[in-house]
Amino acid sequence: MAETLKLLQFGDSVFPVGAFSFSSGLEMAVQHGVVHDRETLQDYVRTVTRLAATGDGVALLAGHRAAVAGDLDRIRRADEAVHLRKINEEMRTMSVRMGRKLAEAATRIVGETLLKKRLGESAPGAPVTYPVALGVVFADLGVPEEDAFAAHQYGAASTVLSAAIRLMRVDHLDAQSILFAVNEKVTDDYRDVRTADLDDMQTFGPHIDVLAGAHQHIHVRMFMS
């Protein structure tokens, strides 16, 4: 029961890591008419969560398993794999800023963990990234990797949907209905990536990458991505 409560706390969409500042490219997708109603929003959220599974989700599992094994070097390599695959500046910023905030919060709340050691050494090499930090935190808290992966996927979807409520004519019930439908895919996504390693990470989403790249050049914006 205690592990479930820890999962709910650190996986909560309002946990203070700054997720509300990012839209995962949705702001530009709405401006360009790519997303314009509930159906296209659901398609967009599903694309985001699928990319989250095959990319960051693989790194989360690597971070979780490395933490269980006490392997700080493997955690470092997972952070590097995430950072190198963020080809867009805003997406890199999102991953690093949320990762550092999670690491700082976990250090204050939980205390001595591998994540604290990783945070202390992050300056010379690849920075702490959010998916890896989340995997390490959940491993330290005794949360199984399947649940850690599910929490990560939930967060990816809820970040977009939270932004959608501020950007589109959708209400909270629309958002919850989409979230419910997208969450049905999490078991399939975990099954697809659970045997993948860092070299298998896939982040191919050209449409989202183009939108994200264009977003950093607009002068008026509500979100940082």
C-alpha positions in Angstrom: 0.0 0.0 0.0 2.8 2.4 0.8 4.4 1.9 -2.6 1.1 2.7 -4.3 0.9 6.0 -2.4 4.4 6.9 -3.4 3.6 6.1 -7.0 0.6 8.4 -6.8 2.6 11.2 -5.2 5.6 11.3 -7.5 3.5 10.4 -10.6 1.0 13.1 -9.9 0.6 15.5 -12.8 0.8 18.4 -10.3 4.0 17.3 -8.7 6.2 20.4 -8.8 8.5 19.7 -11.7 7.1 22.4 -14.0 5.2 20.2 -16.5 2.5 22.8 -16.7 4.9 25.1 -18.6 5.2 22.7 -21.6 2.7 21.5 -24.2 4.9 18.9 -26.0 4.4 20.7 -29.3 0.6 21.1 -29.0 0.6 24.9 -29.0 2.1 25.0 -32.5 -0.1 22.1 -33.6 -3.2 24.1 -32.7 -1.9 27.3 -34.3 -1.3 25.4 -37.6 -4.6 23.6 -37.5 -3.1 20.2 -37.2 -5.1 19.7 -34.0 -8.5 21.3 -34.1 -11.1 19.1 -32.4 -11.4 16.2 -30.0 -10.6 13.5 -32.6 -7.4 15.2 -33.8 -6.4 15.9 -30.2 -6.8 12.2 -29.3 -4.6 11.3 -32.3 -2.0 13.8 -31.2 -1.9 12.6 -27.6 -1.6 9.0 -28.8 1.3 9.9 -31.0 3.0 11.7 -28.1 2.6 8.7 -25.8 3.8 6.2 -28.4 6.9 8.3 -28.9 7.3 8.6 -25.2 7.2 4.8 -24.9 9.7 4.0 -27.6 12.1 6.8 -26.6 12.0 8.1 -23.0 10.1 5.0 -21.8 13.1 2.8 -22.7 15.4 5.1 -20.8 13.1 5.1 -17.8 13.2 1.3 -17.7 17.0 1.4 -18.0 17.2 3.9 -15.2 14.9 1.9 -13.0 16.9 -1.3 -13.6 20.2 0.4 -13.0 19.0 1.9 -9.7 17.9 -1.6 -8.6 21.4 -2.9 -9.4 23.1 0.2 -7.8 24.7 1.0 -11.2 25.4 4.7 -11.3 27.3 4.5 -14.5 24.3 2.9 -16.3 22.1 5.7 -15.0 24.5 8.2 -16.5 24.5 6.4 -19.8 20.7 6.4 -19.9 20.7 10.2 -19.3 23.1 10.6 -22.1 21.0 8.5 -24.5 17.9 10.7 -23.7 19.8 14.0 -24.1 21.4 13.0 -27.4 18.0 12.1 -28.9 16.3 15.4 -28.1 17.1 17.1 -31.4 14.8 20.1 -30.6 16.1 22.7 -28.1 12.7 23.1 -26.4 12.3 19.3 -25.9 15.8 19.1 -24.4 15.0 22.0 -22.1 11.8 20.3 -21.0 13.6 17.0 -20.3 16.5 18.6 -18.4 14.5 21.1 -16.4 11.9 18.6 -15.3 14.6 16.1 -14.5 16.6 18.4 -12.3 13.5 19.6 -10.5 12.5 16.0 -9.9 16.0 15.1 -8.6 16.0 18.1 -6.3 12.6 17.4 -5.0 13.3 13.7 -4.4 16.5 14.5 -2.6 14.7 16.8 -0.3 11.7 14.4 0.3 13.4 11.0 0.2 17.0 11.8 1.2 20.0 9.7 0.2 19.5 8.0 -3.1 21.4 7.2 -6.3 19.6 10.2 -7.8 21.2 12.5 -5.3 24.6 11.2 -6.2 23.8 11.5 -9.9 22.6 15.1 -9.4 25.8 16.0 -7.6 27.9 14.9 -10.5 25.8 16.1 -13.4 27.7 19.2 -14.2 30.7 17.7 -16.1 28.6 15.3 -18.3 25.1 14.7 -19.6 22.5 16.4 -17.4 19.9 14.6 -15.4 16.9 13.9 -17.6 13.3 13.5 -16.5 12.5 9.9 -17.6 15.7 8.5 -16.1 15.2 10.4 -12.9 11.6 9.2 -12.6 12.8 5.6 -13.1 15.5 5.9 -10.5 13.1 7.6 -8.0 10.5 4.8 -8.4 13.2 2.1 -8.1 14.4 3.7 -4.8 10.8 3.8 -3.6 10.2 0.1 -4.3 7.7 0.8 -7.2 7.8 -2.0 -9.8 9.1 -1.0 -13.3 5.7 -1.7 -14.9 4.1 0.8 -12.7 6.9 3.3 -13.1 6.5 3.1 -16.9 2.7 3.5 -16.6 3.2 6.7 -14.5 5.5 8.1 -17.1 3.0 7.4 -19.9 0.2 8.9 -17.9 2.3 12.0 -17.3 3.1 12.4 -21.0 -0.6 12.3 -21.9 -1.8 14.5 -19.1 0.8 17.2 -19.9 -0.6 17.5 -23.4 -4.2 17.4 -22.2 -3.6 20.0 -19.6 -2.3 22.3 -22.2 -5.2 21.5 -24.5 -7.7 22.8 -22.0 -6.0 26.2 -22.2 -5.5 26.1 -26.0 -8.6 24.6 -27.5 -12.4 24.3 -27.1 -12.3 21.1 -25.1 -13.5 20.8 -21.6 -12.2 18.7 -18.7 -14.5 15.8 -19.5 -13.2 15.7 -23.0 -9.7 15.6 -21.7 -10.5 12.8 -19.2 -12.2 10.7 -21.9 -9.2 11.0 -24.1 -6.9 10.2 -21.2 -8.9 7.1 -20.4 -8.8 5.9 -24.0 -5.0 6.5 -24.4 -4.3 4.8 -21.1 -5.8 1.6 -22.5 -2.6 1.3 -24.7 -0.1 1.4 -21.9 0.1 -2.4 -21.4 0.8 -2.9 -25.1 3.4 -0.1 -25.1 5.2 -1.7 -22.1 5.1 -5.1 -23.8 6.7 -3.6 -26.9 9.6 -1.9 -25.2 10.3 -4.0 -22.1 13.1 -5.9 -23.8 14.6 -2.9 -25.6 17.9 -1.4 -24.6 19.3 2.1 -25.0 20.5 1.5 -28.5 16.9 0.6 -29.5 15.4 3.9 -28.4 13.2 5.4 -31.2 12.1 9.0 -31.3 11.0 9.3 -35.0 8.1 11.8 -35.1 9.0 14.2 -37.9 5.6 16.1 -37.8 6.0 16.8 -34.1 9.7 17.7 -34.5 8.9 20.2 -37.2 6.2 21.8 -35.1 8.4 21.9 -32.1 11.2 23.4 -34.1 9.0 26.2 -35.4 7.6 26.9 -31.9 10.9 28.2 -30.6 10.9 31.0 -33.2 7.4 32.5 -32.5 7.3 35.7 -30.5 4.0 35.2 -28.6 3.6 31.9 -26.8 1.8 30.5 -23.8 4.1 27.4 -23.3 7.8 26.7 -23.4 7.3 23.9 -25.9 
